[in-house]
Amino acid sequence: AQSVAQPEDQVNVAEGNPLTVKCTYSVSGNPYLFWYVQYPNRGLQFLLKYITGDNLVKGSYGFEAEFNKSQTSFHLKKPSALVSDSALYFCAVRDILTGGGNKLTFGTGTQLKVEL
Amino acid sequence: NAGVMQNPRHLVRRRGQEARLRCSPMKGHSHVYWYRQLPEEGLKFMVYLQKENIIDESGMPKERFSAEFPKEGPSILRIQQVVRGDSAAYFCASSPRSGPETQYFGPGTRLLVL
């Protein structure tokens, strides 16, 4: 089975500074990786995904992620953090279901706190 | 284009009652997924459905839980005889196809069992 790990429960960063939220993956075959964000009492919003192609993926709200095959990582980044970026971030990997189709297997989430 | 809709947003049930959670996928999406988020945890896959078919229910508890996606109408996640441990946020997602497609999530139903 595929899996992802988010080693940090919480990341604190000052507004205007760059931010990184870490994710490493373990897959057999080609990895299909996703980042989602969850605001309090809301659903998950899709940020970006890596399927194939460029290792640097650009997504919504100024976020980007870098796929690194040698380090099996897919870290989420933003050059300049905003207070409004404070939320819970989930990394996910596509996992093939034995019955057909796919599911997402999520990491445990990283709480991002951006302070003034 | 409306997103994935779920209702109710909040549901309170007493132990032993039934809970019915509804999910309407995005327009044009025929693939529906249900996930559960327990407090302080990530989302866990429960079941994957296409119209009138359950494709994979490997994440569903063996008893009391069932899901359907009829030809007409929303997908339903049904929990019979709820227990306190069922208290969680239940999210539905949809995609237009299978494969590495983006899954778009609804706002969730927060179930509280008293």
Coordinates of C-alpha atoms in Angstrom, one line a residue:
Chain A
A1 CA 0.0 0.0 0.0
Q2 CA 1.0 3.5 -0.6
S3 CA 1.7 5.9 2.2
V4 CA 2.7 9.5 3.0
A5 CA 4.3 10.9 6.1
Q6 CA 4.1 14.5 7.4
P7 CA 6.8 14.7 10.0
E8 CA 5.7 18.0 11.6
D9 CA 2.5 18.3 13.5
Q10 CA 2.8 22.1 13.5
V11 CA 4.8 24.7 11.6
N12 CA 5.1 28.3 12.7
V13 CA 6.2 31.1 10.4
A14 CA 6.1 34.8 10.4
E15 CA 4.0 36.6 7.8
G16 CA 6.1 37.5 4.8
N17 CA 8.6 34.7 5.4
P18 CA 8.8 31.7 3.1
L19 CA 7.1 28.5 4.4
T20 CA 7.7 24.8 3.8
V21 CA 5.4 22.0 4.9
K22 CA 7.1 18.6 4.5
C23 CA 5.8 15.4 3.0
T24 CA 7.6 12.2 2.2
Y25 CA 6.0 9.3 0.3
S26 CA 6.4 5.5 0.0
V27 CA 4.9 4.0 -3.2
S28 CA 5.4 1.2 -5.5
G29 CA 5.2 2.4 -9.1
N30 CA 4.7 6.0 -10.1
P31 CA 3.6 8.3 -7.4
Y32 CA 0.5 10.5 -7.8
L33 CA 0.7 13.1 -5.0
F34 CA -1.7 15.8 -3.8
W35 CA -1.9 18.6 -1.4
Y36 CA -5.1 19.8 0.3
V37 CA -5.9 22.5 2.8
Q38 CA -8.6 22.4 5.5
Y39 CA -9.8 25.5 7.3
P40 CA -11.7 25.1 10.6
N41 CA -15.0 23.3 10.2
R42 CA -14.7 23.2 6.5
G43 CA -14.0 20.5 3.9
L44 CA -10.7 20.0 2.1
Q45 CA -9.7 22.3 -0.7
F46 CA -7.5 21.1 -3.5
L47 CA -4.2 23.0 -3.8
L48 CA -2.1 21.1 -6.4
K49 CA -1.1 17.7 -7.6
Y50 CA 1.9 15.9 -9.2
I51 CA 1.2 13.3 -11.9
T52 CA 4.1 13.5 -14.3
G53 CA 6.2 16.2 -15.9
D54 CA 7.9 19.1 -14.2
N55 CA 9.1 18.5 -10.7
L56 CA 7.9 21.9 -9.6
V57 CA 4.2 22.1 -9.5
K58 CA 2.3 25.4 -9.1
G59 CA -1.1 25.5 -7.5
S60 CA -3.7 27.7 -5.9
Y61 CA -3.2 30.7 -3.7
G62 CA 0.5 31.0 -4.6
F63 CA 1.5 27.6 -3.3
E64 CA 3.9 25.3 -5.1
A65 CA 5.4 21.9 -4.4
E66 CA 8.6 20.2 -5.4
F67 CA 8.6 16.6 -6.3
N68 CA 12.0 15.0 -5.5
K69 CA 12.3 11.4 -6.5
S70 CA 15.7 10.7 -4.9
Q71 CA 14.5 12.0 -1.6
T72 CA 10.9 10.6 -2.0
S73 CA 9.6 14.0 -1.0
F74 CA 6.8 16.4 -2.1
H75 CA 7.2 19.4 0.1
L76 CA 4.7 22.3 -0.1
K77 CA 6.1 25.8 -0.3
K78 CA 5.1 29.4 -0.6
P79 CA 7.6 32.3 -1.0
S80 CA 5.8 34.7 1.3
A81 CA 3.3 33.5 3.9
L82 CA 0.1 35.2 4.8
V83 CA -1.8 35.1 8.1
S84 CA -4.8 33.8 6.1
D85 CA -2.7 30.7 5.1
S86 CA -3.1 29.5 8.7
A87 CA -4.8 26.1 8.3
L88 CA -4.4 22.4 8.4
Y89 CA -2.5 21.0 5.4
F90 CA -2.7 17.4 4.2
C91 CA -0.5 15.5 1.8
A92 CA -2.1 12.6 0.0
V93 CA -1.1 9.8 -2.4
R94 CA -3.3 7.9 -4.8
D95 CA -3.7 4.3 -3.9
I96 CA -5.2 1.7 -6.2
L97 CA -8.1 -0.2 -4.8
T98 CA -8.2 -3.9 -5.3
G99 CA -11.9 -3.6 -6.3
G100 CA -11.0 -1.1 -9.0
G101 CA -10.6 2.6 -8.9
N102 CA -8.6 4.7 -6.6
K103 CA -8.6 6.2 -3.1
L104 CA -6.5 8.9 -1.5
T105 CA -4.3 7.9 1.4
F106 CA -3.7 11.0 3.6
G107 CA -0.9 12.0 5.9
T108 CA -1.8 13.0 9.5
G109 CA -1.8 16.7 8.6
T110 CA 0.4 19.7 9.5
Q111 CA -1.1 22.7 11.3
L112 CA 0.4 25.8 9.8
K113 CA 0.3 29.0 11.9
V114 CA 1.4 32.2 10.3
E115 CA 1.9 35.1 12.8
L116 CA 2.2 38.8 12.3
Chain B
N1 CA -20.9 25.0 -11.3
A2 CA -21.8 24.0 -7.8
G3 CA -19.3 22.1 -5.8
V4 CA -19.9 18.9 -3.9
M5 CA -22.8 19.3 -1.6
Q6 CA -23.4 17.4 1.7
N7 CA -26.3 17.6 4.1
P8 CA -26.9 17.9 6.8
R9 CA -23.8 19.8 7.9
H10 CA -24.3 18.9 11.5
L11 CA -26.2 15.9 12.8
V12 CA -26.8 14.9 16.4
R13 CA -28.0 11.4 17.2
R14 CA -28.5 9.4 20.4
R15 CA -26.9 6.0 20.8
G16 CA -28.9 3.4 18.9
Q17 CA -30.5 5.8 16.4
E18 CA -29.8 5.8 12.6
A19 CA -27.8 8.5 10.8
R20 CA -28.2 9.2 7.1
L21 CA -25.7 11.4 5.4
R22 CA -26.3 12.7 1.9
C23 CA -23.8 13.7 -0.8
S24 CA -24.5 15.3 -4.2
P25 CA -21.4 15.2 -6.4
M26 CA -20.3 17.9 -8.7
K27 CA -22.2 18.2 -11.9
G28 CA -20.7 15.7 -14.4
H29 CA -19.0 13.6 -11.8
S30 CA -20.1 10.0 -11.6
H31 CA -17.5 8.8 -9.0
V32 CA -18.1 9.3 -5.3
Y33 CA -15.9 8.6 -2.3
W34 CA -16.6 8.7 1.4
Y35 CA -14.0 9.4 4.0
R36 CA -14.1 9.7 7.8
Q37 CA -12.1 12.1 9.9
L38 CA -11.9 11.2 13.5
P39 CA -10.9 13.9 16.0
E40 CA -7.3 14.9 15.7
E41 CA -6.7 12.4 12.8
G42 CA -6.4 12.5 9.1
L43 CA -9.0 11.3 6.7
K44 CA -9.5 7.6 6.2
F45 CA -11.1 6.1 3.1
M46 CA -14.4 4.3 3.6
V47 CA -16.0 3.5 0.2
Y48 CA -15.9 4.2 -3.5
L49 CA -19.1 4.2 -5.6
Q50 CA -20.2 4.8 -9.1
K51 CA -23.8 5.1 -10.1
E52 CA -25.7 2.1 -8.8
N53 CA -22.5 0.2 -7.9
I54 CA -20.3 -0.1 -4.9
I55 CA -16.8 -0.5 -6.4
D56 CA -14.8 -0.8 -3.2
E57 CA -15.9 -0.8 0.4
S58 CA -12.7 -2.0 2.0
G59 CA -12.6 0.9 4.4
M60 CA -16.1 0.4 5.7
P61 CA -16.7 -1.1 9.1
K62 CA -18.2 -4.6 8.6
E63 CA -21.4 -3.9 10.6
R64 CA -23.9 -1.1 10.8
F65 CA -22.4 1.0 7.9
S66 CA -23.8 0.9 4.3
A67 CA -23.6 3.2 1.3
E68 CA -25.4 3.6 -1.9
F69 CA -25.4 5.8 -5.0
P70 CA -28.7 5.3 -6.8
K71 CA -29.4 6.1 -10.4
E72 CA -31.2 9.2 -9.4
G73 CA -30.5 11.3 -6.3
P74 CA -27.6 11.7 -4.0
S75 CA -25.2 9.2 -2.5
I76 CA -26.2 8.1 1.0
L77 CA -24.0 6.9 3.8
R78 CA -26.1 5.1 6.4
I79 CA -25.1 4.3 9.9
Q80 CA -27.4 2.1 11.9
Q81 CA -27.5 1.9 15.7
V82 CA -24.9 4.6 16.1
V83 CA -22.4 4.5 19.0
R84 CA -20.3 7.2 20.5
G85 CA -17.3 6.1 18.5
D86 CA -19.1 7.0 15.3
S87 CA -18.8 10.7 16.2
A88 CA -16.6 12.1 13.4
A89 CA -16.7 14.3 10.4
Y90 CA -17.7 12.5 7.3
F91 CA -16.6 13.8 3.9
C92 CA -17.7 13.0 0.5
A93 CA -15.6 13.6 -2.6
S94 CA -16.3 13.3 -6.3
S95 CA -14.3 13.0 -9.5
P96 CA -15.3 12.8 -13.2
R97 CA -13.4 9.6 -13.9
S98 CA -11.3 7.1 -12.1
G99 CA -7.5 7.2 -12.4
P100 CA -5.3 9.9 -10.9
E101 CA -8.1 12.4 -11.0
T102 CA -8.4 15.2 -8.5
Q103 CA -11.1 14.4 -5.9
Y104 CA -13.2 17.4 -4.9
F105 CA -14.5 17.4 -1.4
G106 CA -17.7 18.6 0.1
P107 CA -17.9 20.6 3.4
G108 CA -18.6 17.4 5.4
T109 CA -21.2 16.3 7.9
R110 CA -20.2 16.4 11.5
L111 CA -21.9 13.7 13.4
L112 CA -22.2 13.8 17.1
V113 CA -23.5 10.8 19.0
L114 CA -24.7 11.5 22.5

